[in-house]
Short mmCIF file of C-alpha atoms and ligand atoms in Angstrom, two decimals:
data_model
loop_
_atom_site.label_atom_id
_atom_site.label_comp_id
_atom_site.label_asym_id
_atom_site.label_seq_id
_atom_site.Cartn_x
_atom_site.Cartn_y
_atom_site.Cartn_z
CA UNK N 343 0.00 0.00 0.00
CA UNK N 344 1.45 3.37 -0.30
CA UNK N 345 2.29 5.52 1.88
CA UNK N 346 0.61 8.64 1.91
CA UNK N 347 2.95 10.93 3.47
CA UNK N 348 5.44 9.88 0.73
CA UNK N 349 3.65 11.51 -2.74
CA UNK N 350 4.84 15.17 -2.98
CA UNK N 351 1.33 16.17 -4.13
CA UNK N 352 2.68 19.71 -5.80
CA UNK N 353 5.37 17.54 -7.96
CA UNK N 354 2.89 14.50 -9.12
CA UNK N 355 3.87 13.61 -12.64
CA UNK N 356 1.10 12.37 -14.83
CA UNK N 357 2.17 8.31 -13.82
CA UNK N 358 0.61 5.61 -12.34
CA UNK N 359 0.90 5.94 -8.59
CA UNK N 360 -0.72 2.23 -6.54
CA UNK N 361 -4.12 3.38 -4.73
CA UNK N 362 -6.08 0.98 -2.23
CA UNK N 363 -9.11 0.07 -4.83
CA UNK N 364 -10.21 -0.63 -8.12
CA UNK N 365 -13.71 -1.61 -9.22
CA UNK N 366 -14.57 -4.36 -11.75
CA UNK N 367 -17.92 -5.52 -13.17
CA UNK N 368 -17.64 -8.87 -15.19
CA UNK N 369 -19.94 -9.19 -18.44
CA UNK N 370 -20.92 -13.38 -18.99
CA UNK N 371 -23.70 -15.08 -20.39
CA UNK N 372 -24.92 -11.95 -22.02
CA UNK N 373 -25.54 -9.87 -18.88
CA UNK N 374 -22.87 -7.50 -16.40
CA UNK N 375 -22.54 -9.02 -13.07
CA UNK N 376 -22.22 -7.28 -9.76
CA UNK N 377 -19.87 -4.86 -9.02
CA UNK N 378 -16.88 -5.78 -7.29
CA UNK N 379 -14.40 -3.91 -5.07
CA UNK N 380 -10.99 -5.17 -5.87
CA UNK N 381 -7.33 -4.08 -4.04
CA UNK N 382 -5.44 -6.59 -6.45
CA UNK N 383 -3.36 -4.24 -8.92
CA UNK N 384 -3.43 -7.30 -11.72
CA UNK N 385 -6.06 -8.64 -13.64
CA UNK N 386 -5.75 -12.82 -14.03
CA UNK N 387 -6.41 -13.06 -17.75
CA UNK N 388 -6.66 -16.02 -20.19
CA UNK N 389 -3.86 -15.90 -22.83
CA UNK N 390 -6.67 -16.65 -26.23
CA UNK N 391 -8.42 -13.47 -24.72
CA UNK N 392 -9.49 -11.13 -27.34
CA UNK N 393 -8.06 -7.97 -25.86
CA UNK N 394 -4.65 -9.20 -26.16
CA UNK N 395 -5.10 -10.75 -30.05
CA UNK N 396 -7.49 -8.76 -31.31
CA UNK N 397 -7.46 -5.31 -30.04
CA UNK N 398 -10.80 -5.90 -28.21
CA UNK N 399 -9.54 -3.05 -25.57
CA UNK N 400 -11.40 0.43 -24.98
CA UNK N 401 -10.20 3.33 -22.16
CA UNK N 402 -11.65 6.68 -20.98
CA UNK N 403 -9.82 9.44 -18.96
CA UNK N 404 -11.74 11.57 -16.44
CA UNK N 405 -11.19 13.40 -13.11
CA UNK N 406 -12.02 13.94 -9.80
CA UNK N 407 -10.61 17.30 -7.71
CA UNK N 408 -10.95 18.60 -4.08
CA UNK N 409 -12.11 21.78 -3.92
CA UNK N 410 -11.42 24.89 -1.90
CA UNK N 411 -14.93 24.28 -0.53
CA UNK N 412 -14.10 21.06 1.22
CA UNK N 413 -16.28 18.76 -1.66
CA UNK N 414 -15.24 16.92 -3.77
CA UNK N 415 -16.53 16.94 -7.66
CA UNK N 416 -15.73 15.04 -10.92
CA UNK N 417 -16.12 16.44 -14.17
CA UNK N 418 -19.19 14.97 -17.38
CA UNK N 419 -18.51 11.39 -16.05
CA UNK N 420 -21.72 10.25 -18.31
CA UNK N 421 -20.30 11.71 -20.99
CA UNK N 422 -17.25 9.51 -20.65
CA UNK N 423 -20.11 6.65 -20.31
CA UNK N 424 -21.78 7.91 -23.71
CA UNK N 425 -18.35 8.02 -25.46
CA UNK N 426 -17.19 4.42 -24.28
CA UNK N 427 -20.82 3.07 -25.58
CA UNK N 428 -20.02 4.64 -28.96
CA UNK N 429 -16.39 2.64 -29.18
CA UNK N 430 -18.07 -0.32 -27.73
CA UNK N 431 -20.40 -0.26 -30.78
CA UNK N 432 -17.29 0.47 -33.01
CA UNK N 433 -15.59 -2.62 -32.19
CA UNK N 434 -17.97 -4.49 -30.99
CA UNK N 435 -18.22 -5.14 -27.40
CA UNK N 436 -21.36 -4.86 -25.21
CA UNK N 437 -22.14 -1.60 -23.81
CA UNK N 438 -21.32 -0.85 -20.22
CA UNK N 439 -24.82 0.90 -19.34
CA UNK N 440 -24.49 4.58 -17.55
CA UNK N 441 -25.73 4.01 -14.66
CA UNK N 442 -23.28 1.31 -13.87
CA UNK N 443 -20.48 3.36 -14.94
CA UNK N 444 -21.75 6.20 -13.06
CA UNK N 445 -21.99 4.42 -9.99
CA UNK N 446 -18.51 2.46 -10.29
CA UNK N 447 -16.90 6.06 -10.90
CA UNK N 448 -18.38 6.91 -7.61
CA UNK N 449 -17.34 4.13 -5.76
CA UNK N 450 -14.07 3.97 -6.77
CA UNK N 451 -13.33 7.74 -6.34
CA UNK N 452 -14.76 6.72 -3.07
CA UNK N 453 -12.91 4.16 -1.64
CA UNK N 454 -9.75 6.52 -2.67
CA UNK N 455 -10.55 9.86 -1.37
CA UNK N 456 -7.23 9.71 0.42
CA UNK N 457 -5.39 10.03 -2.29
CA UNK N 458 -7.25 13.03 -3.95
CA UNK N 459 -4.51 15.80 -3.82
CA UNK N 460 -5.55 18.39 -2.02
CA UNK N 461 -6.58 21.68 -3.94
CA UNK N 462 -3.57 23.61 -3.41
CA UNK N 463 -1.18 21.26 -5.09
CA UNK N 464 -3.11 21.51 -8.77
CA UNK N 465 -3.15 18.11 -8.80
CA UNK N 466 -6.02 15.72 -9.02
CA UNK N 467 -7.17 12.66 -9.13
CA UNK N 468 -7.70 10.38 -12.77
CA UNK N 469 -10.20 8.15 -13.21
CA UNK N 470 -8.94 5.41 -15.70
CA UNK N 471 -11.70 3.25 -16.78
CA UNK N 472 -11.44 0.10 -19.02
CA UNK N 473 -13.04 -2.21 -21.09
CA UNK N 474 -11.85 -5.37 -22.46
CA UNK N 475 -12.84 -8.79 -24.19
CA UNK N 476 -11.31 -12.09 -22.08
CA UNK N 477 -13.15 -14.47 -23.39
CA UNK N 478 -11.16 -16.58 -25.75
CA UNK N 479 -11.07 -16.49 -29.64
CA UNK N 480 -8.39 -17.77 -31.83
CA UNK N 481 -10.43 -16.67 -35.07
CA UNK N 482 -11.23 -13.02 -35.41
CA UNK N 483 -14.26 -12.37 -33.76
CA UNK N 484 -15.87 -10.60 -30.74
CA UNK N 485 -15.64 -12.29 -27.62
CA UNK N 486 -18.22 -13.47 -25.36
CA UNK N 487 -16.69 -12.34 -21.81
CA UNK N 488 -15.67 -8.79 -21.00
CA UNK N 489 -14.27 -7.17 -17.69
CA UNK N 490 -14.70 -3.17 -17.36
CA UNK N 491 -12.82 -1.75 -14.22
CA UNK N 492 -12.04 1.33 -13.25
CA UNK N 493 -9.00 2.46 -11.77
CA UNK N 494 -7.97 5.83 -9.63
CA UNK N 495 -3.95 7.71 -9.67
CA UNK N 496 -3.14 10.83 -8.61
CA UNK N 497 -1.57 12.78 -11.23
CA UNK N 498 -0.35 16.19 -11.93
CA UNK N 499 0.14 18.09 -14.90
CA UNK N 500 0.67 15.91 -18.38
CA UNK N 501 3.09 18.42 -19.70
CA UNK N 502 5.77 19.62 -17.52
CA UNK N 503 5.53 23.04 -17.87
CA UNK N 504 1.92 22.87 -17.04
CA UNK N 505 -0.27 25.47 -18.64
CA UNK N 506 2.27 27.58 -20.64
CA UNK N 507 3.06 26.76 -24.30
CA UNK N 508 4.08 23.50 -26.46
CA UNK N 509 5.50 23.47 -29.77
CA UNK N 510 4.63 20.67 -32.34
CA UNK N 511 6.09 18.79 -35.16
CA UNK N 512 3.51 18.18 -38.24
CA UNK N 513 3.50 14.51 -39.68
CA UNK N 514 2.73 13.15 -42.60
CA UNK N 515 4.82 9.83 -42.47
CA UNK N 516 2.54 8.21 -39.94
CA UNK N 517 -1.23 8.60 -39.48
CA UNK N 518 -2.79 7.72 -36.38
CA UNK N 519 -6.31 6.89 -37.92
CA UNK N 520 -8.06 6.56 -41.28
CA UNK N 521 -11.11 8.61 -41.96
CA UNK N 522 -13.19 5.77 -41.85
CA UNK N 523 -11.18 3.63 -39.46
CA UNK N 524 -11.16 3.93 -35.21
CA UNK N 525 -9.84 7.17 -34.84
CA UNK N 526 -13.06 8.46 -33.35
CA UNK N 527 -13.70 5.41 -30.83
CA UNK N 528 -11.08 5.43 -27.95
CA UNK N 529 -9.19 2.02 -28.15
CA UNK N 530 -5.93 1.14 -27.52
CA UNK N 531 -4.51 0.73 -31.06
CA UNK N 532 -4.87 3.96 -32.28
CA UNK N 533 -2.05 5.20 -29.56
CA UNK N 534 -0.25 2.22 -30.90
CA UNK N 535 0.01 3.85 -33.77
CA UNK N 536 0.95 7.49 -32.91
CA UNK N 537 3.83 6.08 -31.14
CA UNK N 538 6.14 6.21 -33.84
CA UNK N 539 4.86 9.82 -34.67
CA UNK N 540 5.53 10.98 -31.07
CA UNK N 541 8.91 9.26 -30.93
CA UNK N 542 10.30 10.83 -33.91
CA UNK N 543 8.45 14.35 -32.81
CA UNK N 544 10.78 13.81 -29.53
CA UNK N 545 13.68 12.87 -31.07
CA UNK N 546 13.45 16.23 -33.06
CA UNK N 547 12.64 18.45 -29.85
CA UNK N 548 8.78 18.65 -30.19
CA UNK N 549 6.43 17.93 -27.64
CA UNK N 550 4.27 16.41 -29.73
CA UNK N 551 3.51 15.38 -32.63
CA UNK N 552 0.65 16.92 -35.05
CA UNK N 553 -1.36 14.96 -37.34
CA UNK N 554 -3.17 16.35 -40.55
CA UNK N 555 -6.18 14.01 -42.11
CA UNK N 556 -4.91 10.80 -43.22
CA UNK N 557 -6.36 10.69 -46.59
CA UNK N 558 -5.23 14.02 -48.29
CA UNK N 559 -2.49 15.38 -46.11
CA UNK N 560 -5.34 18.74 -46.50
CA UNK N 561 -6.74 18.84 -43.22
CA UNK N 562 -5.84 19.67 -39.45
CA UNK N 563 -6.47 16.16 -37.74
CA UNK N 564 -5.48 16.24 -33.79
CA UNK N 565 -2.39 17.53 -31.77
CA UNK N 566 -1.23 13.85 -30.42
CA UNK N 567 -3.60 12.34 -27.99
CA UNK N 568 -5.53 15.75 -28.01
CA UNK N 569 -7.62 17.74 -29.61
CA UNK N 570 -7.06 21.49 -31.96
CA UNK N 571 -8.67 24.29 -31.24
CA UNK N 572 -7.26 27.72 -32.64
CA UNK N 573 -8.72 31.79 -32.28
CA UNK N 574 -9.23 34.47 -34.18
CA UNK N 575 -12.10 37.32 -34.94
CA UNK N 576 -13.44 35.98 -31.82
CA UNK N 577 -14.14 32.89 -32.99
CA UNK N 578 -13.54 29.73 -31.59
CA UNK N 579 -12.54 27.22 -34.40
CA UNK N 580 -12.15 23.34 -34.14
CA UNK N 581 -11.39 20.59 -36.77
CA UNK N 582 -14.53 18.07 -37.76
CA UNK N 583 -13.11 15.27 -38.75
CA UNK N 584 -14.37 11.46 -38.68
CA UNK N 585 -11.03 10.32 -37.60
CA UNK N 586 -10.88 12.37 -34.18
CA UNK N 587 -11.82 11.39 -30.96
CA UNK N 588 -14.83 13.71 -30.03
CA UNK N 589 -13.42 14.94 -26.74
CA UNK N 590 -15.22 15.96 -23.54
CA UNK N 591 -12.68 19.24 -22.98
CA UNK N 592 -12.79 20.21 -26.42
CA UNK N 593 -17.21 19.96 -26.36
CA UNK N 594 -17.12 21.65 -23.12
CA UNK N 595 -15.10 24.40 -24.31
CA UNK N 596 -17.14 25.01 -27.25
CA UNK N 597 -20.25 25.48 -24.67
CA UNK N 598 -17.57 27.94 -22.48
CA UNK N 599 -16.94 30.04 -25.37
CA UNK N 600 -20.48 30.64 -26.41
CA UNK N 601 -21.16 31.55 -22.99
CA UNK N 602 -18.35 33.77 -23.02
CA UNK N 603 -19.71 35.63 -26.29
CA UNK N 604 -17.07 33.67 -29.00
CA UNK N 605 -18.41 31.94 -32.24
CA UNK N 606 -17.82 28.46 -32.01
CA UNK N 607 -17.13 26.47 -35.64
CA UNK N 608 -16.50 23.35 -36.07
CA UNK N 609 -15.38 22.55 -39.82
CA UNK N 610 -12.76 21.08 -41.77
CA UNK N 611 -9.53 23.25 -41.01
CA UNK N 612 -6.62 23.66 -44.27
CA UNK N 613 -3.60 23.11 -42.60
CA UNK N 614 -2.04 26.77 -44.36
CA UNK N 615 -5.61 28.44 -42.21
CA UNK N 616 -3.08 27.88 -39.53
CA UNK N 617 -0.93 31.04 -39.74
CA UNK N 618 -4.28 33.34 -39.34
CA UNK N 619 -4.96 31.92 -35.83
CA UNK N 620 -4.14 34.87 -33.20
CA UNK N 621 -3.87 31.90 -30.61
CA UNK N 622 -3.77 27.90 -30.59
CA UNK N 623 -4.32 25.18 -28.31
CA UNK N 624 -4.39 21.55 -27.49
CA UNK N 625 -7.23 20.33 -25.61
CA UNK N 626 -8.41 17.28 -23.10
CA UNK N 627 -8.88 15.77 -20.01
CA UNK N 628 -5.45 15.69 -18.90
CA UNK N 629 -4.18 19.07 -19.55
CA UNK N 630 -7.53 21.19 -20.60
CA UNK N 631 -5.71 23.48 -22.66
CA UNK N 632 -2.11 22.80 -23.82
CA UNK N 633 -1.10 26.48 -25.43
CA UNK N 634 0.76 26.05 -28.64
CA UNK N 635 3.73 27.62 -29.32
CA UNK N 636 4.48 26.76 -32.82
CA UNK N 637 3.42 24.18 -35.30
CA UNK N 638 6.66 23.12 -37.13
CA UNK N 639 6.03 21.60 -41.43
CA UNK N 640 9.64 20.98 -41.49
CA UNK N 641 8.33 19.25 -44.99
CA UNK N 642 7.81 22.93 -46.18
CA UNK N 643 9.87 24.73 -44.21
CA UNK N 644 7.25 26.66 -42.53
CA UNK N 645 6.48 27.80 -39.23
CA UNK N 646 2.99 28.38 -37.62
CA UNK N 647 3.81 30.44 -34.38
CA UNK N 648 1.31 32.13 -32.35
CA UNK N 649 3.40 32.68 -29.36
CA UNK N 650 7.05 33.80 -29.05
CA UNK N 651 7.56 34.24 -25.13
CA UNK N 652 5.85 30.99 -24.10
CA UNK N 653 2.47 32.20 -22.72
CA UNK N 654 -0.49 31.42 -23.56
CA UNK N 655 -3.12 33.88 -25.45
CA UNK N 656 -5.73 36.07 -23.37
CA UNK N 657 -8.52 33.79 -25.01
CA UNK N 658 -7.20 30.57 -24.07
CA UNK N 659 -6.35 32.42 -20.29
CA UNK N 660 -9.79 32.85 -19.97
CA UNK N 661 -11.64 29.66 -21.81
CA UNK N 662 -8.88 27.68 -19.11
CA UNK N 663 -9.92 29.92 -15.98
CA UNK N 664 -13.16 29.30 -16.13
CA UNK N 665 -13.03 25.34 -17.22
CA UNK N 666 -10.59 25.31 -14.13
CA UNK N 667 -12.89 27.15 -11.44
CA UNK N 668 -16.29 25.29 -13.02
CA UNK N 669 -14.14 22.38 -11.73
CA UNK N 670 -13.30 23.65 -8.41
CA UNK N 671 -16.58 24.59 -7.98
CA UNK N 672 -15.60 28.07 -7.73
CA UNK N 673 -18.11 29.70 -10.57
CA UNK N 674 -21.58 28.01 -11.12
CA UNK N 675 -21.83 24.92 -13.07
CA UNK N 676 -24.56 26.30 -15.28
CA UNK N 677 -24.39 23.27 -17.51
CA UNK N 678 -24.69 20.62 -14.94
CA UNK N 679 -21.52 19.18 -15.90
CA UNK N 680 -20.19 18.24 -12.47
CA UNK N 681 -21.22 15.30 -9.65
CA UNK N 682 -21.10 16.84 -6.44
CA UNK N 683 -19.49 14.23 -3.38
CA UNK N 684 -21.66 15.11 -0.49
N1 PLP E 612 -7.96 13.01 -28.65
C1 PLP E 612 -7.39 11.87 -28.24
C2 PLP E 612 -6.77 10.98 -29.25
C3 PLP E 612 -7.38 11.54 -26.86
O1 PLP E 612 -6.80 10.42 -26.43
C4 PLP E 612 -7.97 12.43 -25.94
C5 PLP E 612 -7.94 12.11 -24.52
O2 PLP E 612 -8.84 11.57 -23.96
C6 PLP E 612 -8.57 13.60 -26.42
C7 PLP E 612 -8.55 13.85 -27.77
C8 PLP E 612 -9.24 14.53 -25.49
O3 PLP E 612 -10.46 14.01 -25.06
P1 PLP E 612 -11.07 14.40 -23.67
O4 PLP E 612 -11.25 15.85 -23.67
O5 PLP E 612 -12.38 13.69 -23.61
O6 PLP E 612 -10.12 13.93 -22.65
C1 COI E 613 -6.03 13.44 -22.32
O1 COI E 613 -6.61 13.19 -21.27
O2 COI E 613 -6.00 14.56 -22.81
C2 COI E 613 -5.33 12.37 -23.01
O3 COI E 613 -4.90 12.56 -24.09
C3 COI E 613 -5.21 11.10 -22.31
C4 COI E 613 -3.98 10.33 -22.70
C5 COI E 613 -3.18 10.01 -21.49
C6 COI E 613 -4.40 9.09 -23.42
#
């Protein structure tokens, strides 16, 4: 078990740190079982099981912070429900209904309040849920025994420098997704294949990588595991794509910037649109808004930059400032987007 006096809650990386519980809910004979509270970190799996052969493997990403008010409150947790029903119909697994979800979220954030870092620190706690076939096939088809869990780690900030800017590298020898492949369902292959992207992005001093759409090179795609979002005239603009994972951050932002008198649209971005964006940013669960630097084509030799001293635009201060104290549960949640642990 670990000990809580030894995580330096203000230096939390965003890692897998051992908690006392998970939750699991077994799916046999065409029906989910009851929901069991679990402190083993492994799962005991058979070695045919689809997960492992066939990809049969979905994930969401959500959080849970302590507030300055003493509650605690996690953020759209049915919408991570909604979004893992969508994948589960993409690759065919059976749906994990909301209300179970719901309540294993609960429970598990639960039966780990200890380690939700307190509200000074600006870290929080990630809810890590997962789906997965273990039945056993050997030919390619679904299988007929799933486990979802959900599992609870402290983290802090995904990038380092928290919220001030990235820069990225544009690619265009890998693609993470095809347009009508399972880019927009959240399963575990499709970071299999950004890794190569995100290695050589690395390698060449980039955060991240940044992908354009798969089919005509055209198209702004995602920043890495996150979504685009740029600004300009007061407009909020975000790539549609059918080869992007709809995020949570990036819908809830849309919502934030109507209320905050922008003009959201959502359309198919040309990747030269880029140098007319007054600011840019990456957005999701783990970092809400990533400012970007710079977009490097080092194909073309051109440079997208939309900030030279390494903070983020007024726009983007203000979208993330009030995502952040919705959150905290320090300005209403007019939307209804947060549960509220009595
Ligand atoms: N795009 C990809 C590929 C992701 O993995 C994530 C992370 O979950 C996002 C976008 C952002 O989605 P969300 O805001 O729901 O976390
Ligand atoms: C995000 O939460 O923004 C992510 O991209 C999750 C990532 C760790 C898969």
């Amino acid at each position: 078990m670990e000990k809580i006096d030894n995580i330096d809650w203000a230096n939390l990386p965003f890692g897998y740190i051992s908690t006392d519980y998970n939750v699991r809910c077994y799916y046999r004979n065409g029906a989910w079982g009851e929901i069991e509270v679990c402190s083993e970190e492994t799962i005991p799996l058979h070695m045919a099981a689809t997960c492992l052969h066939y990809g049969q493997e979905a994930f969401e990403g959500q959080k849970a912070f302590r507030c300055p008010d003493g509650k605690i409150r996690m953020f759209r947790i049915e919408e991570n429900a909604a979004r893992m029903q969508s994948t589960s119909r993409g690759i065919l697994m059976p749906e994990v209904p909301t209300e179970l979800f719901v309540e294993m979220a609960k429970r598990v954030v639960k039966l780990n309040e200890r380690f939700l870092p307190p509200y000074e620190s600006g870290a929080s706690l990630y809810l890590r849920p997962l789906l997965i076939g273990t039945g056993p096939q050997v030919g390619v088809r679904p299988a007929e025994e799933y486990l979802f869990l959900i599992f609870v780690t402290p983290v802090g900030p995904y990038f380092k420098g928290g919220f001030a800017t990235n820069n990225y590298l544009i690619t265009r020898e890998f693609d993470r997704a095809a347009p009508l492949g399972t880019g927009c369902f959240k399963v575990g292959g499709n970071y299999a294949a950004g890794m190569r992207a995100n290695h050589v992005a690395h390698e060449k001093g980039y955060a991240c990588e940044f992908y354009l759409d798969a089919k005509e090179k055209k198209y702004i795609d995602e920043c890495g595991a996150a979504n685009f979002f740029g600004i300009k005239n007061n407009t909020y603009v975000t790539p549609a794509s059918s080869s992007i994972l709809p995020s949570i951050t990036n819908k809830s932002l849309m919502q934030i910037a109507e209320d905050l008198g922008l003009k959201v649209e959502r359309r198919p971005i040309p990747v030269e649109e880029l140098a007319t964006f007054e600011e840019a940013g990456a957005c999701g669960t783990a970092a809400v808004i990533s400012p970007i630097g710079k977009i490097v084509d080092d194909e073309t030799n051109i440079e997208y930059v939309f900030s030279k001293d390494g903070r983020p635009g007024p726009i983007s201060e203000q979208l993330y400032t009030r995502f952040r104290n919705i959150q905290y549960g320090i300005e209403p949640d007019t939307h209804g987007w947060m549960t509220v642990f009595e």
